[in-house]
Short mmCIF file of C-alpha atoms and ligand atoms in Angstrom, two decimals:
data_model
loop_
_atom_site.label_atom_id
_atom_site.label_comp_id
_atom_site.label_asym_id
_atom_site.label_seq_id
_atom_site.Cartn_x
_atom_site.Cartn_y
_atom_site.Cartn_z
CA UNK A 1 16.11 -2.47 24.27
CA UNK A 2 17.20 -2.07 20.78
CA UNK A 3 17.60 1.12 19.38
CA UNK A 4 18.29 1.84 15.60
CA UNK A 5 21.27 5.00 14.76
CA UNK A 6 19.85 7.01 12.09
CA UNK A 7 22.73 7.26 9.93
CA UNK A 8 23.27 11.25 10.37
CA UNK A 9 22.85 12.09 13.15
CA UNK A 10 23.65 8.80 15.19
CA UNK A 11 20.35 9.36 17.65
CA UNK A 12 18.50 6.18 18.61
CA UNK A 13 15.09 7.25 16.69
CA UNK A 14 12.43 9.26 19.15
CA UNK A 15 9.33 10.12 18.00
CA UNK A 16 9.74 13.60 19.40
CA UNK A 17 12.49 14.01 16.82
CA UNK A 18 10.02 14.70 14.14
CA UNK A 19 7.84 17.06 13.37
CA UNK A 20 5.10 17.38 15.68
CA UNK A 21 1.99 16.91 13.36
CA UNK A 22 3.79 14.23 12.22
CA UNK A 23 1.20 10.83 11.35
CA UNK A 24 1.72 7.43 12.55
CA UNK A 25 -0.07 4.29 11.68
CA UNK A 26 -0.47 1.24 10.13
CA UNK A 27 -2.07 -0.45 7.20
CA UNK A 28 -3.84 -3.13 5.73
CA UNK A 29 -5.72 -4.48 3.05
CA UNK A 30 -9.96 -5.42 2.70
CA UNK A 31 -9.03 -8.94 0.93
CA UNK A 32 -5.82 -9.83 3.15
CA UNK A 33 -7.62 -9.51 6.30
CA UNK A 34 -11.52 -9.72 5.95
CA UNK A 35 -12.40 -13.31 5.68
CA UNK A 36 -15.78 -13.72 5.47
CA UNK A 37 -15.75 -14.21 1.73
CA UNK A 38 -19.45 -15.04 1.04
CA UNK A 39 -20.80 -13.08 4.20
CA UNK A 40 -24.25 -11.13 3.56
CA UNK A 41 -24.50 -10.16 -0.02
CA UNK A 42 -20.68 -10.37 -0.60
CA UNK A 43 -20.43 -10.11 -3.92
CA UNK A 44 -17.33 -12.38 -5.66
CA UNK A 45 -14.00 -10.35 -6.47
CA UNK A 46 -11.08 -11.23 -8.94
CA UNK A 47 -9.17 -12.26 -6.10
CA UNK A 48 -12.37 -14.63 -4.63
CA UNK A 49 -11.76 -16.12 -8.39
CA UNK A 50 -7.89 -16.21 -8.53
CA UNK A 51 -7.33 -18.05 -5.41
CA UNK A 52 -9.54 -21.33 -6.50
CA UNK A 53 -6.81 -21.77 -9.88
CA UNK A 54 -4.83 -24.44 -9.53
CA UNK A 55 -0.80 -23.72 -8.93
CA UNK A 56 -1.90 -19.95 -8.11
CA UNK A 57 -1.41 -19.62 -4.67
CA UNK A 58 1.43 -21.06 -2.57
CA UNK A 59 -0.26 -24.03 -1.38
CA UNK A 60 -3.25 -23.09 -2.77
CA UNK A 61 -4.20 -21.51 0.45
CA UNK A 62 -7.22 -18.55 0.05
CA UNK A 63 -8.33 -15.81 1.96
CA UNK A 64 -11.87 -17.19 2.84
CA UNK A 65 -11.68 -16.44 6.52
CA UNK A 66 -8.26 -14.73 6.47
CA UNK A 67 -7.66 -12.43 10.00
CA UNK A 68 -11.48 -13.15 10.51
CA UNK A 69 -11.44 -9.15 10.84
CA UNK A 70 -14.85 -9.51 9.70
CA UNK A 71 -16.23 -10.31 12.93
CA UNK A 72 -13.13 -9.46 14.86
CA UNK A 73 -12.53 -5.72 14.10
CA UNK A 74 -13.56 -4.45 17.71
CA UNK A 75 -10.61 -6.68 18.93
CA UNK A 76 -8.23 -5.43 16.74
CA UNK A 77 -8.96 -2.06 16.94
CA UNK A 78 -9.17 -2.36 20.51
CA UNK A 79 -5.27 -3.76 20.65
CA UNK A 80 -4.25 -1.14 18.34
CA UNK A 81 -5.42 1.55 20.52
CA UNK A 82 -3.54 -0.43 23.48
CA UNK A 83 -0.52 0.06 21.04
CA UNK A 84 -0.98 3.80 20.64
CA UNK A 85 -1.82 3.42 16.93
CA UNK A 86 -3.69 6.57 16.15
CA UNK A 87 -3.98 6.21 12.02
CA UNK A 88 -5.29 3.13 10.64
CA UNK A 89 -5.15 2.96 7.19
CA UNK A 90 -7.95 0.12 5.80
CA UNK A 91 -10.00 -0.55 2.26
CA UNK A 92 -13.29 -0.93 1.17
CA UNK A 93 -14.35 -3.94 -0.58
CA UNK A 94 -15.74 -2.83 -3.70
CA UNK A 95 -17.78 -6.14 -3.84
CA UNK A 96 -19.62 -5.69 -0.37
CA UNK A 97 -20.66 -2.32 -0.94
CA UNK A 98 -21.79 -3.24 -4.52
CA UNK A 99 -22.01 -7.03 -4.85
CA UNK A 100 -22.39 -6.77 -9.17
CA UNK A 101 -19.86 -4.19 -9.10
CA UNK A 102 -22.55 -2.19 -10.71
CA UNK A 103 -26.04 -1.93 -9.89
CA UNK A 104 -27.67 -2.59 -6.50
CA UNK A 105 -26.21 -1.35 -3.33
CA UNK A 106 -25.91 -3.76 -0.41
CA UNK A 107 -27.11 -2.28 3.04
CA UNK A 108 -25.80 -4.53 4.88
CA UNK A 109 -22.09 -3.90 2.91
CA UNK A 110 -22.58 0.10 4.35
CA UNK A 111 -23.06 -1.42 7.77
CA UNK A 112 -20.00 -3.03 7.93
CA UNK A 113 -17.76 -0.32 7.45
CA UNK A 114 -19.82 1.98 9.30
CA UNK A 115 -19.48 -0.01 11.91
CA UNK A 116 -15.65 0.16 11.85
CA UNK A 117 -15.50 4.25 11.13
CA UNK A 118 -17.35 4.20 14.05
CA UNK A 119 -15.43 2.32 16.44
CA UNK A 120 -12.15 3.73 15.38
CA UNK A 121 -14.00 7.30 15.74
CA UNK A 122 -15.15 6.11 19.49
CA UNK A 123 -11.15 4.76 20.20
CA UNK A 124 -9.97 8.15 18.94
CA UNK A 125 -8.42 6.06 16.02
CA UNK A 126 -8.48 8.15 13.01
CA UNK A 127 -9.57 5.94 9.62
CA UNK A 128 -7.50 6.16 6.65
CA UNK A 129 -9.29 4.54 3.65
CA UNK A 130 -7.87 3.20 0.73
CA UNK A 131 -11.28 3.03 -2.36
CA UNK A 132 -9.15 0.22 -4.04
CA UNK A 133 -6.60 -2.58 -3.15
CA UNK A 134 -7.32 -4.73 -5.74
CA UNK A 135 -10.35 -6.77 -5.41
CA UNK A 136 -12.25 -6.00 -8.38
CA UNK A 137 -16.12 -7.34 -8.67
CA UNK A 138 -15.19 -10.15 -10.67
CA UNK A 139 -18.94 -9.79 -12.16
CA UNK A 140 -16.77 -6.28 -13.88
CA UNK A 141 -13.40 -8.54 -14.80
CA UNK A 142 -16.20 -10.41 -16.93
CA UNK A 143 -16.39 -7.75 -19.18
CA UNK A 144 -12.93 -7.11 -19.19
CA UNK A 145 -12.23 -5.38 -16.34
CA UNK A 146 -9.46 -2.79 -16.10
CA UNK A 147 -9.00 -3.24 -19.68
CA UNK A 148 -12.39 -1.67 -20.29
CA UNK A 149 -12.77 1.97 -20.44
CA UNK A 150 -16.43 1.57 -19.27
CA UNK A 151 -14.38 0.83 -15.65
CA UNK A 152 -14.48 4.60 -15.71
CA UNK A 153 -18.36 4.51 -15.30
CA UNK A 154 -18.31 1.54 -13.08
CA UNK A 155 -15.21 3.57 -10.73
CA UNK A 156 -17.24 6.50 -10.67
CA UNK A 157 -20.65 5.44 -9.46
CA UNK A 158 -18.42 2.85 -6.99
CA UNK A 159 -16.56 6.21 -5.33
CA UNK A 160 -20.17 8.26 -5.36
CA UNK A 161 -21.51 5.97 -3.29
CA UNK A 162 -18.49 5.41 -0.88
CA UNK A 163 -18.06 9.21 -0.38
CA UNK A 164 -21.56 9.92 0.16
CA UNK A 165 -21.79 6.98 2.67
CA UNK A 166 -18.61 7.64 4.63
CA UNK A 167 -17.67 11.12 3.61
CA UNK A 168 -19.10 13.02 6.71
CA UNK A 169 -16.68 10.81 9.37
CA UNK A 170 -14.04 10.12 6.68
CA UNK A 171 -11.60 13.19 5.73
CA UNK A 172 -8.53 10.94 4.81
CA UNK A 173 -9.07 8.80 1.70
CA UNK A 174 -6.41 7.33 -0.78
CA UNK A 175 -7.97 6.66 -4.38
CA UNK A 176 -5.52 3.33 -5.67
CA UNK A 177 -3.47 1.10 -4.04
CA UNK A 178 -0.13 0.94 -6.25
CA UNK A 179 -1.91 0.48 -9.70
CA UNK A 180 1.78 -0.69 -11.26
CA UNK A 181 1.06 -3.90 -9.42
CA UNK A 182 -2.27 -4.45 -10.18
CA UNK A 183 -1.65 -3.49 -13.43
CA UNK A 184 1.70 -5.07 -13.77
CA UNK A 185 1.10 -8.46 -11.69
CA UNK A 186 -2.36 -8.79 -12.71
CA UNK A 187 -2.63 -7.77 -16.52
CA UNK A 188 0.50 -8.10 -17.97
CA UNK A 189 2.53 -10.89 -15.60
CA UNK A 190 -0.55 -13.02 -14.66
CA UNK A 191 0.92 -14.05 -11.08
CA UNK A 192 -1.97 -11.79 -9.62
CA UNK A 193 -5.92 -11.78 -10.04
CA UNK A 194 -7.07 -11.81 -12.76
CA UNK A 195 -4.42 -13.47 -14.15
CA UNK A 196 -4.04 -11.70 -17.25
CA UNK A 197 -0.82 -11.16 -19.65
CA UNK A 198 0.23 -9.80 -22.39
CA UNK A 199 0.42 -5.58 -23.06
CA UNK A 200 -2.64 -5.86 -25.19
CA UNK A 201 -4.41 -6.29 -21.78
CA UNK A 202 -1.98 -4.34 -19.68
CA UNK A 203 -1.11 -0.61 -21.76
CA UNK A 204 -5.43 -0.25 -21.77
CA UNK A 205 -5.18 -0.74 -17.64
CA UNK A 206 -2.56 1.12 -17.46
CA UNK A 207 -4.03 3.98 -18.85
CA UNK A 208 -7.99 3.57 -17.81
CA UNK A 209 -6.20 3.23 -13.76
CA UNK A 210 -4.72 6.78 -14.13
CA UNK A 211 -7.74 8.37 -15.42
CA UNK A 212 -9.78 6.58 -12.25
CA UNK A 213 -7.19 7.47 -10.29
CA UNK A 214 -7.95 11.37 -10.91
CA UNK A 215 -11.29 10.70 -11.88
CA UNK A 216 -11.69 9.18 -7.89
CA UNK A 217 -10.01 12.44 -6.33
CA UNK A 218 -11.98 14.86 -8.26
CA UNK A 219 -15.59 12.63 -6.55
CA UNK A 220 -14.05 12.91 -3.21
CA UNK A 221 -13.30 16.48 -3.66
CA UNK A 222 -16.79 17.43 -4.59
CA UNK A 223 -18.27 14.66 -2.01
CA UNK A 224 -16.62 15.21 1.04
CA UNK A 225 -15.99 18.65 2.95
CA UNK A 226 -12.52 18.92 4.11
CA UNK A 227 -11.14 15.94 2.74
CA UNK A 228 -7.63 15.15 2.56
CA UNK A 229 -6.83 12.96 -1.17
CA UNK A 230 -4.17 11.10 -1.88
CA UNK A 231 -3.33 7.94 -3.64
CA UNK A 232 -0.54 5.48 -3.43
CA UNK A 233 2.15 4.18 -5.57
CA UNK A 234 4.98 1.06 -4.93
CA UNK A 235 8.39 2.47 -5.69
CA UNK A 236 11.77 1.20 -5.11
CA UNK A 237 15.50 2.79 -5.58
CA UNK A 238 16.73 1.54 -8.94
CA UNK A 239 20.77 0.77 -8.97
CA UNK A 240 22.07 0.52 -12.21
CA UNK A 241 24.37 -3.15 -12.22
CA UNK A 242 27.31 -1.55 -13.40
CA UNK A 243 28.41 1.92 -14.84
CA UNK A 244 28.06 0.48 -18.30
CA UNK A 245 25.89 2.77 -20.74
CA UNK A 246 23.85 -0.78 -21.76
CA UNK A 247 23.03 -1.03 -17.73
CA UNK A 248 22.46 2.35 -16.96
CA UNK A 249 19.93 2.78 -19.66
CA UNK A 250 18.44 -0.60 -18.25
CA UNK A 251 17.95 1.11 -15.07
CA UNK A 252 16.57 4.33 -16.63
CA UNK A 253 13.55 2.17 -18.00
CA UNK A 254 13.40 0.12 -14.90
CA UNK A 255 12.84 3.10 -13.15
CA UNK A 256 10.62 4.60 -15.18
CA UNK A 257 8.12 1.70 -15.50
CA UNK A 258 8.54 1.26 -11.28
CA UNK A 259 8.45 4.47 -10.19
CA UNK A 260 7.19 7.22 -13.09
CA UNK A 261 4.48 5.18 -14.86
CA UNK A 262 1.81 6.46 -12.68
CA UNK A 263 2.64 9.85 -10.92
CA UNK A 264 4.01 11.54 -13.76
CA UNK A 265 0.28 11.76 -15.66
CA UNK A 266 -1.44 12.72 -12.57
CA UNK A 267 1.09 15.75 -12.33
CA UNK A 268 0.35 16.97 -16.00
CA UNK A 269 3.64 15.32 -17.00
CA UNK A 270 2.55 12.77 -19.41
CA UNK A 271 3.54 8.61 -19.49
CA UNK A 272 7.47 8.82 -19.68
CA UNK A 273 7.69 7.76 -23.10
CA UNK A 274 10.91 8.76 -23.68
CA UNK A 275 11.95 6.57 -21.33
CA UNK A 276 10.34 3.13 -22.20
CA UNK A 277 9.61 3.48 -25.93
CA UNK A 278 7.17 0.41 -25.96
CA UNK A 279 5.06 2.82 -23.53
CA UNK A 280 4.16 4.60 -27.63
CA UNK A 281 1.36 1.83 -27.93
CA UNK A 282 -0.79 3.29 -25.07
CA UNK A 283 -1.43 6.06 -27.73
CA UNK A 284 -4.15 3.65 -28.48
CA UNK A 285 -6.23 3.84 -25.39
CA UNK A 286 -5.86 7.76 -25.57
CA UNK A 287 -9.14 9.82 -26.45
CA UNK A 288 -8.83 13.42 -27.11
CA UNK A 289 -8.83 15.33 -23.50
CA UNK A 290 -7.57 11.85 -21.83
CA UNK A 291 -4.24 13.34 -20.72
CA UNK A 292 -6.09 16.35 -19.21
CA UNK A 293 -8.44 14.05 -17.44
CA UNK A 294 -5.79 12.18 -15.53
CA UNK A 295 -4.34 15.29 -13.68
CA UNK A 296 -5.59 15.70 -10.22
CA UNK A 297 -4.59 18.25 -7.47
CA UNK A 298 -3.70 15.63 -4.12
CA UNK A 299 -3.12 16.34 -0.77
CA UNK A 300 -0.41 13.72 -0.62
CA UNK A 301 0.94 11.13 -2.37
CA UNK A 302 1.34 7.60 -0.46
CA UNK A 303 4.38 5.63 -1.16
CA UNK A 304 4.78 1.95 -0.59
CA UNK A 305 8.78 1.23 -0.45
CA UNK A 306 10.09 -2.10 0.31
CA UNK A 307 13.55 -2.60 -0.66
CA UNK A 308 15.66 -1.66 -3.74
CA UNK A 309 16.22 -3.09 -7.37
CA UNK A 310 19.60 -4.04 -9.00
CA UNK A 311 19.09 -3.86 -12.50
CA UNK A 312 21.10 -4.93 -16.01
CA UNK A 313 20.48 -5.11 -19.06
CA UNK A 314 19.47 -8.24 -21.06
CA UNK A 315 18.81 -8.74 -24.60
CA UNK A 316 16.19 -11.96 -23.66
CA UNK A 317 13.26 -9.73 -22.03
CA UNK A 318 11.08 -8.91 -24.33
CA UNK A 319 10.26 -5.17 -24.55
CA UNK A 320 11.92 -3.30 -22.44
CA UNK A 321 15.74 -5.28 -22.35
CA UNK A 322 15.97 -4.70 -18.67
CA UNK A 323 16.40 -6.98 -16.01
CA UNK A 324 16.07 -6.93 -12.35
CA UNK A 325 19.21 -8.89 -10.72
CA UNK A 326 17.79 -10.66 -7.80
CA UNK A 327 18.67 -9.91 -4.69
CA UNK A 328 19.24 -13.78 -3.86
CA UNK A 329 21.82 -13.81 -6.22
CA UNK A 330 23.53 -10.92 -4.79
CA UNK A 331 24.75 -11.37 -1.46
CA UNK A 332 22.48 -9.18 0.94
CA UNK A 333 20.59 -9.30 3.84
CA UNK A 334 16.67 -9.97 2.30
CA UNK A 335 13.46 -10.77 4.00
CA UNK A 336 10.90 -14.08 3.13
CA UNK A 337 9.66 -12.20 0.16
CA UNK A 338 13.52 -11.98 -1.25
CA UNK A 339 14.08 -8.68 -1.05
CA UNK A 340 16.95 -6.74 0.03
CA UNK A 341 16.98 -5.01 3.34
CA UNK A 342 18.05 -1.81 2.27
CA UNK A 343 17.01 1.36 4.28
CA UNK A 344 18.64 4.03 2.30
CA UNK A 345 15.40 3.12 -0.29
CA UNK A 346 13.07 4.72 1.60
CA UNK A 347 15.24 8.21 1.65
CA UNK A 348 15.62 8.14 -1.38
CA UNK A 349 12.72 7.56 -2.79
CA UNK A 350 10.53 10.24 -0.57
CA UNK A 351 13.30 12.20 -2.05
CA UNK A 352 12.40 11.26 -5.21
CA UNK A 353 8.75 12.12 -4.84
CA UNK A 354 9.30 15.32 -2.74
CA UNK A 355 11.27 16.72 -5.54
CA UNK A 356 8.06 16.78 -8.21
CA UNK A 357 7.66 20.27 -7.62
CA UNK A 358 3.60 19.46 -7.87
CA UNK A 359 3.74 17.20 -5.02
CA UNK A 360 2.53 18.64 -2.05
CA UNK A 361 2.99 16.01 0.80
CA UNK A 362 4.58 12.69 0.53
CA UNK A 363 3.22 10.14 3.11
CA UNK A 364 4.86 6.54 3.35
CA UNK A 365 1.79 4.76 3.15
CA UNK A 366 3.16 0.97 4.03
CA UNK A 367 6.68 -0.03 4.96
CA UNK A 368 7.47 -3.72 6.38
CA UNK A 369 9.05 -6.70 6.07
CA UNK A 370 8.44 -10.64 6.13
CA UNK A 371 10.67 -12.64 8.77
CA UNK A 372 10.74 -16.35 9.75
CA UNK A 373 8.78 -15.49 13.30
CA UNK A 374 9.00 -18.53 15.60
CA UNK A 375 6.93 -18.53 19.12
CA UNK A 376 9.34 -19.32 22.51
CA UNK A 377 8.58 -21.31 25.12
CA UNK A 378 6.75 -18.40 26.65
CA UNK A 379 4.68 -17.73 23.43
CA UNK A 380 6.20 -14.36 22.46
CA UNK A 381 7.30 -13.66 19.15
CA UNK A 382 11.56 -12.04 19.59
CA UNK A 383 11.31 -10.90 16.20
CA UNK A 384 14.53 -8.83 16.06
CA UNK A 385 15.00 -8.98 12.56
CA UNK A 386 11.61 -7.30 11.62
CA UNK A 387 12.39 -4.40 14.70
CA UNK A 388 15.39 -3.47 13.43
CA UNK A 389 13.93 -3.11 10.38
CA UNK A 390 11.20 -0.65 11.34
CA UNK A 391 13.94 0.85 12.98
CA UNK A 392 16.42 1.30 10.35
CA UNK A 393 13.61 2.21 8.00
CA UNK A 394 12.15 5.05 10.12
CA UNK A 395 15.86 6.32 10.77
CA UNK A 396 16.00 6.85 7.00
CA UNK A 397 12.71 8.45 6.98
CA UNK A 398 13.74 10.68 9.74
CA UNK A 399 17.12 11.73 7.71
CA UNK A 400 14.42 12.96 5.22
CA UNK A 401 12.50 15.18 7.77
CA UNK A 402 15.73 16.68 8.90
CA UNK A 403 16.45 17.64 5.44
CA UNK A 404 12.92 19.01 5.07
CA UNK A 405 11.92 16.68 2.35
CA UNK A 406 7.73 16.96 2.36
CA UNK A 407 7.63 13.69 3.97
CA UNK A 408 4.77 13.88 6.71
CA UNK A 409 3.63 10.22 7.64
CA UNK A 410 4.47 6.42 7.94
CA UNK A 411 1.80 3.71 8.13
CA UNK A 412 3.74 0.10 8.88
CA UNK A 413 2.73 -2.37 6.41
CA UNK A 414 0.89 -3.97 8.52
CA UNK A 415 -0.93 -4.62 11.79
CA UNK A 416 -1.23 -7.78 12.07
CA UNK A 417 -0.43 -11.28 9.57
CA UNK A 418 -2.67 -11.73 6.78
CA UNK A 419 -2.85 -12.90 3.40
CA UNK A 420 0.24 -12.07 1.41
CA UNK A 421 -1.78 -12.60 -2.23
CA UNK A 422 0.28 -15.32 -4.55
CA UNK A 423 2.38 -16.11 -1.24
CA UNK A 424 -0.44 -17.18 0.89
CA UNK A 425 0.06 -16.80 4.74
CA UNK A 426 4.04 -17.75 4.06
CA UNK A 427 5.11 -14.30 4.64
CA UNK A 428 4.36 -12.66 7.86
CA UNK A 429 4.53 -8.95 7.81
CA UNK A 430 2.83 -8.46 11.24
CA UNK A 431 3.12 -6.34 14.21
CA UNK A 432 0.90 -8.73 15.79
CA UNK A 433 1.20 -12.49 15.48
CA UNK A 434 -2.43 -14.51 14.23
CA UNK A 435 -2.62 -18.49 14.85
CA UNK A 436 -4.41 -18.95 11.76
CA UNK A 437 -6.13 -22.29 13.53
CA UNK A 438 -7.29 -20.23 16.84
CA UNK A 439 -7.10 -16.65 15.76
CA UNK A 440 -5.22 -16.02 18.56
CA UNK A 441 -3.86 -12.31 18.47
CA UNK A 442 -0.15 -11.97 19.94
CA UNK A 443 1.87 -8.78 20.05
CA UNK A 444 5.60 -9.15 18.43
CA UNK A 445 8.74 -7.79 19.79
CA UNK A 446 7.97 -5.31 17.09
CA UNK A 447 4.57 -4.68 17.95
CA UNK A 448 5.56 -3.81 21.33
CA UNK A 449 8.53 -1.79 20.27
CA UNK A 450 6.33 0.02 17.94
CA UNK A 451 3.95 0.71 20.60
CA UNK A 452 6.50 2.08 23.03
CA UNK A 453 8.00 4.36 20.06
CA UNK A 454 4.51 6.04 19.55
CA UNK A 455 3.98 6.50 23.26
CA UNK A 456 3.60 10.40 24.35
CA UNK A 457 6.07 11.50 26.25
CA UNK A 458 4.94 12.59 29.58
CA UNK A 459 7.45 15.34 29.57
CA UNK A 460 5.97 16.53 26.69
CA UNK A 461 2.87 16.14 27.92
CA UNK A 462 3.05 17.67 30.35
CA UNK A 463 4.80 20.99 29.33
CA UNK A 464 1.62 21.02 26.67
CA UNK A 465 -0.87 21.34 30.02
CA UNK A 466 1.38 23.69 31.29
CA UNK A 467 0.95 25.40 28.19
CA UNK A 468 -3.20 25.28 28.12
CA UNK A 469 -3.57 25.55 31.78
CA UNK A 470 -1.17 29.21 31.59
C1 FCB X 501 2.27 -4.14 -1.19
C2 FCB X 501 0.76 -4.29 -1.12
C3 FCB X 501 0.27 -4.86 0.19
C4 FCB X 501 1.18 -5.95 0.71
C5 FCB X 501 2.61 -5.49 0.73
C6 FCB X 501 3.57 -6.51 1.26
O1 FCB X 501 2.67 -4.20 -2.51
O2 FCB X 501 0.14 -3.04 -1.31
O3 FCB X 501 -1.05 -5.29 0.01
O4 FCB X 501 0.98 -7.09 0.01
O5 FCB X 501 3.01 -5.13 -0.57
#
């Protein structure tokens, strides 16, 4: 049995070490696990779109039939309540629910997630829904999607119809899934759907994301009784190259473009300016009352942490003079996707987050990694590497709740292997193994260690009858 030392206090990691109303889970993603691409009145989404262009998917693989969760949810669900998952975290396909993006509402869309709130109510598995992981109506990209301020009619009337749907069985919803990298990846880098560049189209997303992003809390607030908001952002520990002033202002930019961009408005703060002087052109997209409009009140903030950025400074990227030194290049331990395994991340960033005096609750939202996973002779999947990851990571997060950082949940990024966007099925970030030809399901070393970790204790347990039956 492994067992992972959290660095202070040396304890193999226990569940009952942390607070009690601690939440567990995992996540995943509408698009990376759905399939079922055309079911029904499926509507067609950037991502639908991005996958068919040539060269823009590792071997140009797509996410037509994906996990097949579609039809296979009561399976899943069902094994992740045999692996004492009690928080799944999922999102709603915008372009199900409203094929056009705008427009007509598809019955049939409702169903379908009705029909998983309702079986994860029935398995006493509580749902956790993310409004947006990226898979914009691609009948709204044609008029400019993201970049177009009208997305803050088309976001609104999208989120009124999801809260009133969902809202009387659904208390925990997250508004955006990391907007830097759909803004980032998909508007100003053009290695994710839509495939846009340039900051023309990126500063206008940028800025039209963080007004939905409050604009979304403030529907769910008035749509949905004792609802618990947040929304989630990617963020990674920044370490400056070197001590030189040229890298250490390279890292202060990094940072702030990775891991201030988005939080900072939502908090009343502003875009950190200052910090990225380029940011200045966004003044464009601003209309009087703008910066007021993007402050909302959440419950928590999600973070998404991965790993942790080297960065220097280089006079050949445009803009911001910054550059990330790959981890590759640097001698570490890193998973499929190339990044560093580097645990102390995680600490530090929920320390990062917990010390915005506005935040009230910091939840890690997705946490994971991407091994080689091979199957044995007896068709398990020994995936130490990934376990000892988990591990390491959760030892770090449990450092944090010692130190009463306002950390109060993990979600493992993710449940099972899916569709890791520009990297096709390449990566596996799974808990549970999928044969992609049979669907076959198959719990990991991880999975099962994960399962274990989450198990009550029956000491516990019992001393809480004890407790009742006094
Ligand atoms: C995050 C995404 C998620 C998944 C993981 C590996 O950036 O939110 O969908 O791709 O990375």
């Amino acid at each position: 049995m492994l067992h992972s030392k959290s660095k202070k206090d040396g304890a193999p990691i226990d569940k009952n070490a942390f607070p009690k109303d601690f939440v567990w889970g995992v996540s995943t993603a509408a698009y990376q696990i759905e399939g079922a691409y055309n079911t029904d009145d499926k509507g067609s989404s950037i991502w639908d779109k991005f996958v068919t262009k040539k060269g823009a998917i590792y071997g140009g693989q797509t996410a037509q039939v994906a996990c097949d969760f579609y039809h296979r949810y009561q399976e899943d669900i069902l094994l992740m309540k045999s692996m004492n998952i009690k928080n799944f975290r999922f999102s709603l396909a915008w372009t199900r629910i409203i094929p056009d993006g705008e427009g007509i509402v598809s019955q049939a869309g409702i169903d379908f997630y009705n029909r998983i709130i309702n079986f994860c109510l029935e398995q006493d598995i509580v749902p956790w829904v993310t409004l947006y992981h990226w898979d914009l109506p691609q009948a709204l990209e044609n008029k400019g999607g993201w970049s177009n301020r009208e997305i803050l009619q088309w976001f609104e009337n999208y989120v009124e119809v999801c809260t009133k749907a969902f809202g009387d069985r659904v208390k925990n919803w997250m508004v955006l899934n990391e907007p830097m990298v759909f803004t980032g990846a998909g508007y100003f880098l053009g290695v994710h759907a839509p495939g846009k560049k340039g900051l023309q189209n990126f500063l206008p997303a940028v800025h039209y994301a963080t007004l939905s992003q409050a604009l979304g809390g403030r529907i769910i607030r008035k749509n949905v009784p004792n609802a618990h908001i947040g929304t989630t952002f990617s963020c990674s520990q920044i370490t400056p190259n070197s001590n030189e002033k040229k890298d250490l202002r390279a890292a202060e930019k990094a940072d702030a473009l990775l891991n201030r961009l988005f939080v900072e408005p939502t908090l009343g703060l502003s875009y950190p300016v200052e910090s990225v002087p380029i940011l200045e052109k966004i003044k464009k997209y601003i209309q009087p009352g703008d910066m007021e409009s993007c402050v909302f009140d959440f419950d928590f903030i999600g973070i998404q942490n991965y790993t942790r950025e080297v960065v220097r400074h280089s006079y050949t990227v445009p803009y911001l003079r910054a550059k990330i030194v790959k981890a590759t290049k640097r001698k570490v331990q890193t998973t499929l996707m190339d990044w560093e395994v580097y645990p102390p991340s995680i600490y530090e960033m929920i320390t990062k987050f917990s010390a915005y005096e506005k935040i009230k609750k910091v939840i890690v939202t997705e946490n994971g990694a991407a091994f080689e996973d091979r199957l044995n002779h007896e068709g398990e999947v020994n995936d130490l590497q990934r376990t000892k990851y988990l591990q390491d990571y959760i030892g770090q997060v449990h450092r944090a709740t010692k130190e009463n950082k306002k950390v109060a949940g993990y979600f493992v990024w993710t449940f099972t292997d899916n569709f890791e966007w520009a990297e096709g099925y390449y990566p596996r970030f799974g808990l549970v193994r999928i044969d992609f030809k049979t669907q076959k399901r198959t719990v990991k070393a991880s999975g099962k260690w994960y399962r274990s970790f989450l198990k009550e204790s029956k000491v516990l347990a019992n001393q809480e009858k004890n407790i009742l039956s006094n």
